[in-house]
Amino acid sequence: MKVNDILSDAPICAMLEKYASSSKLRLHMPGHGGKTLENFCDTPEGFLSALFRILPYDVTEIDATDDLLSPKYSILESEGKCAAMYGSEWSFFSCQGATLCLQTAVCASYRLKKQMGVPSPTFLCDRMCHKSIVNAMAVLGIEPMWFDPRDSSTYRKSDVVIVTTVSYYGEVFSDTDSLRSFFGDDTVFIADNSHGSHLMFTDRRDLHPLNKGFDLIIDSIHKTLPSFTGGAVLHCAESFMRLSGVKNEGELREMILSSMRLFSSTSPNFLILASIDLALAEVRSGISAGMSIPLNLASDMIRFIGDRLKDKFGFFTDDPMRAVLRGDHDMAALVRHLEQRSIYTEFYTDTEVILLFPYNMTRADAELLLEALESFETSGVYTPSDDRSPLSLPEKRLTLSEALEGTWEPASIFEALGRISADVYAPYPPGIPVMMPGEVFGEEECNKLSKQFPIVRVLKK
Ligand SMILES: Cc1ncc(COP(=O)(O)O)c(C=O)c1O
């Protein structure tokens, strides 16, 4: 694959190349003026050298460069290419991660339902949602009902339904038929697919929510595709336009962009934008080079490793690019064993280690990992178990807004037992809330939070 072929399909990168080589004097932000600091310092090495070389491409939004929040030129073109490869009606880029896309989707669906004559749109939200969704709802004064999309007994009629379609542990939610038959066509379905942007380019593309009837879909490109941290995309499916009943497409587009403007910085980072542009061009170049499934090679290697280790670890998840090592082993020792071989993992607990495989995984990477896992001495063998427990929620005393507006005081996590939370508490990773504002701390919640949140904010009595 030729680098120049990839670049010729990346409009934002092409714009930056042209601007960097043609601008002699920049009388605009950012303050470095695009000049490499090499002009003023000793010859840098390593990270500094890379940073200095990149400065000419770090620009702001002027006519020559385009504006993410009202795109007309290179950004619009790149978003159009993204929409075509995913099969969405429109795709909107974000340099503030999936967080900004989720805030935009919550706001846009709320405003759309209001526009359609629903006075107080109702939201049913996956309890396993990222805290950015809770924050967006709190700011907009939305009081959600919680549910577990895998348990139809928790379904309640509502105007907007939010589902985390891929969990941190690689579980993919795909039973949209049950959802659709319960909720019908007037409901807006939002998919937080942050951990699954790559699914569209694996042999499980059927699992991507754009192929599952969702209306607004959030892909956090930086998590599993090769963009810089912060790169994400909000896809709007054709079904969203249909259910909106809006005749003028431009109006609907503008409503989504104006929802994004409510939460976004007015200075989006062009280096992140260029990295989304390039990452997607790289995937497209794989497709046009005849790899109908660009991630096949990596997922084949992962399958091979998982099969070789099947007596030692639980390994496979629904997501072909993620594995969770499970088993009756000392996981901290396993992580140390891997680190001694310079292998660093995503996250681990006492019972599991999460591995995220990179888009560009090579055969040498796979061999390194396999050798390391095979040489880890284990006593027990792995026996799978299915211990999915039903959704259990702490007692709720106040609404999100009531709790966020109340007066609070700090308390140690164990003093908080029986008190009402004034904040969202979501241990990171994966950032899934254990406590919502307005809920009462129980023993289980205090235990879960004690490590990361020794002090919490509770409402004054
Ligand atoms: C399920 C889920 N949604 C959204 C996010 C936020 O993503 P970002 O960091 O791209 O803003 C995360 C972050 O880990 C997540 O796990």
Coordinates of C-alpha atoms and ligand atoms in Angstrom, one line a residue:
M1 CA 0.0 0.0 0.0
K2 CA 1.5 3.4 -1.0
V3 CA 1.4 6.2 1.6
N4 CA 0.7 8.7 -1.2
D5 CA -2.4 6.7 -2.3
I6 CA -3.7 6.9 1.3
L7 CA -3.0 10.6 1.5
S8 CA -4.7 11.3 -1.8
D9 CA -7.9 10.0 -0.2
A10 CA -7.6 12.2 2.9
P11 CA -8.9 15.7 2.2
I12 CA -8.1 17.2 5.6
C13 CA -4.5 16.0 5.4
A14 CA -4.3 17.4 1.9
M15 CA -5.6 20.8 3.0
L16 CA -3.1 20.9 5.8
E17 CA -0.2 20.0 3.5
K18 CA -1.2 22.7 1.1
Y19 CA -1.6 25.3 3.9
A20 CA 1.6 24.4 5.7
S21 CA 3.7 24.7 2.5
S22 CA 2.0 27.9 1.2
S23 CA 1.6 30.1 4.3
K24 CA 4.6 32.4 4.8
L25 CA 3.3 34.4 7.7
R26 CA 0.5 33.4 9.9
L27 CA -1.3 36.2 11.6
H28 CA -3.7 34.1 13.5
M29 CA -4.0 31.5 16.3
P30 CA -2.3 29.4 17.5
G31 CA 0.5 31.4 19.0
H32 CA 3.3 29.3 17.6
G33 CA 2.5 30.6 14.2
G34 CA 3.2 27.3 12.6
K35 CA 7.0 27.8 13.0
T36 CA 9.0 24.9 14.2
L37 CA 10.7 25.7 17.5
E38 CA 13.9 24.3 15.9
N39 CA 14.4 27.9 14.8
F40 CA 15.0 28.9 18.4
C41 CA 16.4 25.8 20.1
D42 CA 19.1 23.2 19.7
T43 CA 18.3 20.4 17.4
P44 CA 15.7 18.3 19.2
E45 CA 15.5 14.5 19.3
G46 CA 12.8 11.9 20.0
F47 CA 9.4 13.2 21.1
L48 CA 10.4 16.9 20.8
S49 CA 11.6 16.4 17.3
A50 CA 8.3 14.9 16.3
L51 CA 6.4 17.6 18.1
F52 CA 8.3 20.4 16.4
R53 CA 7.8 18.9 13.0
I54 CA 4.0 18.7 13.5
L55 CA 3.6 22.4 14.5
P56 CA 3.1 23.7 10.9
Y57 CA 0.0 21.5 10.6
D58 CA -1.6 22.7 13.9
V59 CA -3.9 25.4 12.6
T60 CA -7.1 27.1 13.6
E61 CA -10.4 27.5 11.7
I62 CA -10.1 30.2 9.1
D63 CA -11.5 30.3 5.6
A64 CA -8.5 28.4 4.2
T65 CA -8.8 25.6 6.7
D66 CA -12.6 25.0 7.3
D67 CA -14.6 24.8 10.5
L68 CA -15.6 21.6 12.1
L69 CA -18.8 23.1 13.5
S70 CA -20.0 24.5 10.2
P71 CA -18.0 22.3 7.7
K72 CA -18.0 23.4 4.0
Y73 CA -14.7 22.2 2.4
S74 CA -12.2 19.6 3.4
I75 CA -13.9 18.5 6.6
L76 CA -17.3 18.2 4.9
E77 CA -15.6 16.1 2.2
S78 CA -13.9 13.8 4.7
E79 CA -17.1 13.4 6.7
G80 CA -18.8 12.5 3.4
K81 CA -16.3 9.8 2.7
C82 CA -16.8 8.5 6.3
A83 CA -20.6 8.4 5.8
A84 CA -20.1 6.4 2.5
M85 CA -17.8 3.8 4.1
Y86 CA -20.1 3.2 7.1
G87 CA -23.4 3.6 5.2
S88 CA -24.8 6.5 7.3
E89 CA -26.7 9.4 6.0
W90 CA -24.3 11.9 7.6
S91 CA -21.2 11.5 9.8
F92 CA -19.9 14.2 12.1
F93 CA -16.4 14.3 13.4
S94 CA -15.4 15.1 17.0
C95 CA -12.0 15.9 18.5
Q96 CA -13.5 15.7 22.0
G97 CA -14.0 12.0 21.9
A98 CA -17.2 10.0 22.0
T99 CA -18.1 12.3 25.0
L100 CA -19.0 15.2 22.7
C101 CA -20.9 12.9 20.3
L102 CA -23.0 11.4 23.1
Q103 CA -23.8 14.9 24.4
T104 CA -24.8 15.9 20.9
A105 CA -27.0 12.8 20.3
V106 CA -28.8 13.2 23.7
C107 CA -29.4 16.9 23.0
A108 CA -30.4 16.5 19.3
S109 CA -32.9 13.7 20.1
Y110 CA -34.4 15.7 22.9
R111 CA -34.8 18.8 20.7
L112 CA -36.2 16.8 17.8
K113 CA -38.9 15.2 20.0
K114 CA -39.8 18.6 21.4
Q115 CA -40.0 19.9 17.8
M116 CA -42.3 17.0 17.0
G117 CA -44.7 18.2 19.7
V118 CA -43.7 16.0 22.7
P119 CA -43.7 18.4 25.7
S120 CA -41.4 16.4 27.9
P121 CA -39.6 13.7 26.0
T122 CA -38.9 10.6 28.0
F123 CA -35.5 8.7 28.0
L124 CA -34.8 5.1 28.8
C125 CA -31.1 4.6 29.3
D126 CA -28.9 1.6 29.6
R127 CA -27.7 1.6 33.2
M128 CA -24.3 0.5 31.9
C129 CA -23.9 3.8 30.2
H130 CA -20.9 6.1 30.2
K131 CA -21.0 9.0 32.6
S132 CA -20.9 11.6 29.8
I133 CA -24.5 10.6 29.0
V134 CA -25.6 11.2 32.6
N135 CA -23.9 14.5 32.6
A136 CA -25.6 15.6 29.4
M137 CA -29.0 14.6 30.7
A138 CA -28.4 16.4 34.0
V139 CA -27.4 19.6 32.1
L140 CA -30.5 19.4 29.9
G141 CA -32.9 18.6 32.8
I142 CA -33.7 15.1 31.5
E143 CA -34.7 12.6 34.1
P144 CA -34.0 9.1 32.6
M145 CA -35.4 5.7 33.5
W146 CA -32.7 3.0 33.7
F147 CA -32.9 -0.4 32.0
D148 CA -30.9 -3.4 31.0
P149 CA -31.4 -3.9 27.2
R150 CA -30.8 -7.6 27.6
D151 CA -33.7 -8.0 30.0
S152 CA -37.1 -7.2 28.3
S153 CA -38.8 -7.0 31.7
T154 CA -37.0 -3.7 32.3
Y155 CA -38.4 -2.1 29.1
R156 CA -40.6 1.0 29.5
K157 CA -42.3 3.0 26.7
S158 CA -40.2 6.1 26.0
D159 CA -39.3 8.6 23.3
V160 CA -35.6 8.0 23.3
V161 CA -33.7 4.8 24.1
I162 CA -30.0 4.7 24.7
V163 CA -28.0 1.5 24.5
T164 CA -24.3 0.8 25.1
T165 CA -23.9 -1.6 22.2
V166 CA -20.3 -2.8 23.0
S167 CA -19.2 -3.0 26.6
Y168 CA -15.7 -2.5 27.9
Y169 CA -15.6 -6.3 28.2
G170 CA -16.4 -6.9 24.6
E171 CA -20.0 -7.9 25.0
V172 CA -22.0 -6.8 21.9
F173 CA -25.7 -6.1 22.2
S174 CA -27.4 -7.2 19.0
D175 CA -31.0 -8.1 19.8
T176 CA -32.5 -5.0 18.2
D177 CA -35.5 -7.0 17.0
S178 CA -36.8 -7.2 20.6
L179 CA -36.2 -3.5 21.1
R180 CA -37.9 -2.5 17.9
S181 CA -41.0 -4.7 18.4
F182 CA -41.5 -3.3 21.9
F183 CA -40.8 0.4 21.2
G184 CA -42.0 0.9 17.6
D185 CA -40.8 3.3 14.9
D186 CA -41.3 6.6 16.6
T187 CA -38.7 6.0 19.2
V188 CA -35.2 7.4 18.6
F189 CA -32.5 4.7 19.2
I190 CA -29.1 5.9 20.2
A191 CA -26.2 3.5 20.2
D192 CA -23.1 4.2 22.2
N193 CA -20.8 2.1 20.1
S194 CA -17.7 3.7 21.4
H195 CA -15.9 0.4 21.7
G196 CA -17.0 -0.9 18.3
S197 CA -16.1 1.5 15.5
H198 CA -14.0 -1.2 13.9
L199 CA -16.8 -3.8 13.8
M200 CA -17.9 -2.5 10.4
F201 CA -14.5 -3.7 9.0
T202 CA -14.4 -7.1 10.5
D203 CA -16.3 -10.3 9.5
R204 CA -18.8 -9.3 12.1
R205 CA -19.9 -6.1 10.4
D206 CA -23.5 -7.3 11.0
L207 CA -23.0 -6.3 14.6
H208 CA -22.3 -2.6 13.9
P209 CA -25.4 -0.6 15.1
L210 CA -25.7 1.0 11.7
N211 CA -26.6 -2.5 10.4
K212 CA -29.0 -3.0 13.4
G213 CA -31.5 -0.2 12.9
F214 CA -30.1 2.4 15.3
D215 CA -30.7 6.0 14.4
L216 CA -27.8 7.9 16.0
I217 CA -24.6 6.0 16.5
I218 CA -21.4 7.0 18.3
D219 CA -18.1 5.5 17.3
S220 CA -15.0 6.4 19.4
I221 CA -12.6 6.0 16.5
H222 CA -9.5 6.5 18.7
K223 CA -10.3 3.5 20.9
T224 CA -10.0 0.8 18.2
L225 CA -9.1 2.5 14.9
P226 CA -5.8 4.3 14.3
S227 CA -6.6 7.9 15.0
F228 CA -5.1 10.1 17.7
T229 CA -6.8 10.1 21.2
G230 CA -9.9 12.2 21.0
G231 CA -11.0 11.3 17.5
A232 CA -14.7 10.1 17.3
V233 CA -17.7 10.2 14.9
L234 CA -21.4 10.7 15.3
H235 CA -23.3 8.9 12.6
C236 CA -26.8 9.8 11.7
A237 CA -28.7 7.0 9.9
E238 CA -31.3 7.6 7.2
S239 CA -34.0 6.3 9.7
F240 CA -33.4 9.3 11.9
M241 CA -34.3 11.6 9.0
R242 CA -37.4 9.5 8.3
L243 CA -38.7 9.5 11.8
S244 CA -38.0 13.2 12.3
G245 CA -40.5 14.0 9.5
V246 CA -38.4 17.1 8.7
K247 CA -38.8 17.9 5.1
N248 CA -35.7 20.1 4.8
E249 CA -32.6 18.0 5.2
G250 CA -30.5 21.1 5.8
E251 CA -32.6 22.0 8.8
L252 CA -32.1 18.6 10.5
R253 CA -28.3 18.7 9.8
E254 CA -28.1 22.2 11.3
M255 CA -30.1 21.1 14.4
I256 CA -27.5 18.3 15.0
L257 CA -24.6 20.7 14.4
S258 CA -26.1 23.3 16.7
S259 CA -26.5 20.6 19.4
M260 CA -22.8 19.9 19.0
R261 CA -22.0 23.6 19.3
L262 CA -23.7 23.6 22.7
F263 CA -21.1 21.4 24.2
S264 CA -18.0 21.7 21.9
S265 CA -14.9 23.9 22.2
T266 CA -14.9 26.5 19.5
S267 CA -11.2 25.5 18.7
P268 CA -11.3 21.9 17.5
N269 CA -7.8 20.4 17.1
F270 CA -6.9 19.9 13.5
L271 CA -4.2 17.4 14.3
I272 CA -6.9 15.1 15.7
L273 CA -9.1 15.8 12.8
A274 CA -6.3 15.0 10.4
S275 CA -5.7 11.8 12.2
I276 CA -9.4 10.7 11.9
D277 CA -9.2 11.6 8.2
L278 CA -6.0 9.5 7.8
A279 CA -7.2 6.6 9.8
L280 CA -10.4 6.2 7.7
A281 CA -8.4 6.7 4.5
E282 CA -6.1 3.8 5.7
V283 CA -9.1 1.6 6.2
R284 CA -10.5 2.5 2.8
S285 CA -7.2 1.8 1.1
G286 CA -7.3 -1.7 2.7
I287 CA -10.8 -2.1 1.2
S288 CA -9.8 -0.9 -2.3
A289 CA -6.7 -3.1 -2.2
G290 CA -9.0 -6.1 -2.3
M291 CA -9.3 -6.7 1.5
S292 CA -13.0 -6.7 1.7
I293 CA -12.5 -7.1 5.4
P294 CA -9.4 -5.1 6.4
L295 CA -9.2 -6.5 9.9
N296 CA -9.3 -10.1 8.9
L297 CA -5.6 -10.7 9.3
A298 CA -5.5 -9.3 12.9
S299 CA -8.7 -11.2 13.9
D300 CA -7.4 -14.4 12.5
M301 CA -4.2 -14.1 14.6
I302 CA -6.3 -13.4 17.7
R303 CA -8.5 -16.4 17.0
F304 CA -5.3 -18.5 16.6
I305 CA -3.9 -17.3 20.0
G306 CA -7.3 -17.8 21.7
D307 CA -7.5 -21.4 20.4
R308 CA -4.0 -22.3 21.5
L309 CA -4.8 -21.0 25.0
K310 CA -8.3 -22.3 25.5
D311 CA -7.4 -24.7 28.4
K312 CA -5.7 -21.9 30.3
F313 CA -7.8 -18.8 29.9
G314 CA -11.2 -17.6 29.0
F315 CA -10.3 -15.5 26.0
F316 CA -12.9 -14.7 23.4
T317 CA -15.5 -12.0 23.5
D318 CA -18.2 -11.1 21.0
D319 CA -15.8 -8.5 19.7
P320 CA -13.2 -10.1 17.4
M321 CA -10.6 -7.5 18.3
R322 CA -10.8 -7.8 22.1
A323 CA -10.0 -10.5 24.5
V324 CA -10.6 -10.9 28.2
L325 CA -8.2 -13.2 30.0
R326 CA -10.2 -15.0 32.7
G327 CA -9.3 -18.0 34.9
D328 CA -8.5 -18.9 38.4
H329 CA -5.1 -17.2 38.2
D330 CA -3.2 -14.4 39.9
M331 CA -4.0 -11.6 37.4
A332 CA -1.6 -9.1 38.9
A333 CA 1.2 -11.6 38.5
L334 CA 0.1 -12.2 34.9
V335 CA 0.2 -8.4 34.2
R336 CA 3.7 -8.2 35.7
H337 CA 4.8 -11.2 33.6
L338 CA 3.6 -9.5 30.5
E339 CA 5.2 -6.2 31.4
Q340 CA 8.6 -7.9 31.9
R341 CA 8.3 -8.8 28.2
S342 CA 7.3 -5.1 27.5
I343 CA 3.7 -6.0 26.8
Y344 CA 1.2 -3.5 28.3
T345 CA -2.5 -4.3 28.7
E346 CA -5.6 -2.1 28.8
F347 CA -6.9 -2.9 32.3
Y348 CA -7.0 -5.6 34.9
T349 CA -8.9 -6.6 38.0
D350 CA -8.4 -9.5 40.4
T351 CA -10.3 -11.8 38.0
E352 CA -9.6 -10.6 34.5
V353 CA -7.2 -8.8 32.1
I354 CA -8.5 -6.9 29.1
L355 CA -6.5 -7.0 25.9
L356 CA -7.3 -4.6 23.0
F357 CA -5.7 -5.6 19.8
P358 CA -4.4 -2.8 17.6
Y359 CA -5.7 -2.3 14.1
N360 CA -2.2 -2.7 12.7
M361 CA -1.3 -5.9 14.6
T362 CA 1.5 -7.8 13.0
R363 CA 2.4 -11.5 13.0
A364 CA 5.5 -10.6 15.2
D365 CA 3.2 -8.9 17.7
A366 CA 1.0 -12.0 17.8
E367 CA 4.0 -14.3 18.3
L368 CA 5.3 -12.1 21.2
L369 CA 2.0 -12.3 23.0
L370 CA 1.5 -16.0 22.4
E371 CA 5.0 -16.8 23.8
A372 CA 4.3 -14.6 26.8
L373 CA 0.9 -16.1 27.6
E374 CA 2.2 -19.7 27.1
S375 CA 5.1 -19.1 29.4
F376 CA 2.9 -17.9 32.3
E377 CA 2.7 -20.7 34.8
T378 CA -0.9 -21.4 35.9
S379 CA -2.2 -23.9 38.4
G380 CA -5.9 -24.2 37.4
V381 CA -7.6 -24.8 34.1
Y382 CA -10.2 -22.4 32.8
T383 CA -13.9 -23.4 33.2
P384 CA -16.4 -21.0 31.7
S385 CA -19.4 -19.8 33.7
D386 CA -22.3 -17.6 32.8
D387 CA -23.0 -15.5 35.9
R388 CA -25.0 -12.6 34.5
S389 CA -26.9 -11.1 37.4
P390 CA -30.1 -9.2 37.0
L391 CA -30.0 -5.3 37.1
S392 CA -29.9 -4.2 40.7
L393 CA -30.0 -0.5 41.4
P394 CA -29.4 1.5 44.5
E395 CA -32.5 3.2 46.0
K396 CA -33.3 6.5 44.2
R397 CA -34.5 9.3 46.4
L398 CA -34.1 12.4 44.2
T399 CA -34.0 13.3 40.5
L400 CA -30.7 14.0 38.8
S401 CA -31.4 17.8 38.7
E402 CA -32.6 17.9 42.4
A403 CA -29.5 16.1 43.5
L404 CA -27.1 18.2 41.4
E405 CA -28.7 21.5 42.7
G406 CA -28.7 20.4 46.4
T407 CA -26.2 21.6 49.0
W408 CA -23.6 18.9 49.7
E409 CA -20.7 18.1 52.0
P410 CA -17.7 15.7 51.7
A411 CA -17.9 12.3 53.5
S412 CA -15.5 9.3 53.6
I413 CA -17.0 6.6 51.5
F414 CA -18.0 4.4 54.5
E415 CA -19.6 7.4 56.3
A416 CA -21.6 7.8 53.1
L417 CA -23.6 4.6 53.7
G418 CA -27.3 5.5 53.7
R419 CA -26.7 9.1 52.4
I420 CA -27.7 10.6 49.1
S421 CA -25.1 11.0 46.4
A422 CA -24.6 14.5 45.0
D423 CA -22.5 13.3 42.0
V424 CA -21.9 10.6 39.5
Y425 CA -19.4 8.0 40.7
A426 CA -18.0 5.9 37.9
P427 CA -14.7 4.1 38.5
Y428 CA -12.4 4.5 35.5
P429 CA -11.9 2.5 33.5
P430 CA -14.5 1.8 32.2
G431 CA -16.4 5.0 33.5
I432 CA -19.7 3.2 34.0
P433 CA -21.6 4.8 36.9
V434 CA -22.0 2.8 40.1
M435 CA -23.8 5.7 41.8
M436 CA -26.0 8.3 40.1
P437 CA -26.8 11.7 41.7
G438 CA -29.9 11.3 43.9
E439 CA -29.3 7.6 44.7
V440 CA -28.6 6.3 48.2
F441 CA -25.2 4.7 49.0
G442 CA -25.6 1.0 49.9
E443 CA -22.9 -1.3 51.3
E444 CA -22.2 -2.9 47.8
E445 CA -21.7 0.6 46.2
C446 CA -19.4 1.7 49.0
N447 CA -17.2 -1.4 48.6
K448 CA -17.1 -1.0 44.8
L449 CA -16.1 2.7 45.1
S450 CA -13.7 2.7 48.1
K451 CA -10.5 2.3 46.1
Q452 CA -11.0 5.1 43.6
F453 CA -13.3 7.4 45.7
P454 CA -12.2 7.4 49.4
I455 CA -14.1 10.7 49.7
V456 CA -17.4 11.4 48.1
R457 CA -19.9 14.3 48.0
V458 CA -23.2 13.6 49.7
L459 CA -26.2 15.9 50.2
K460 CA -26.6 17.7 53.5
K461 CA -29.2 16.2 55.8
Ligands
LIG1 C1 -18.9 3.0 26.7 C2 -18.2 4.3 26.6 N1 -18.8 5.3 26.0 C3 -18.1 6.5 25.9 C4 -16.9 6.7 26.4 C5 -16.2 8.0 26.2 O1 -15.3 8.0 25.1 P1 -14.3 9.2 24.8 O2 -13.1 8.9 25.7 O3 -13.9 8.9 23.4 O4 -14.9 10.5 25.1 C6 -16.2 5.6 27.0 C7 -14.8 5.8 27.5 O5 -14.2 5.0 28.0 C8 -16.9 4.4 27.1 O6 -16.3 3.3 27.7

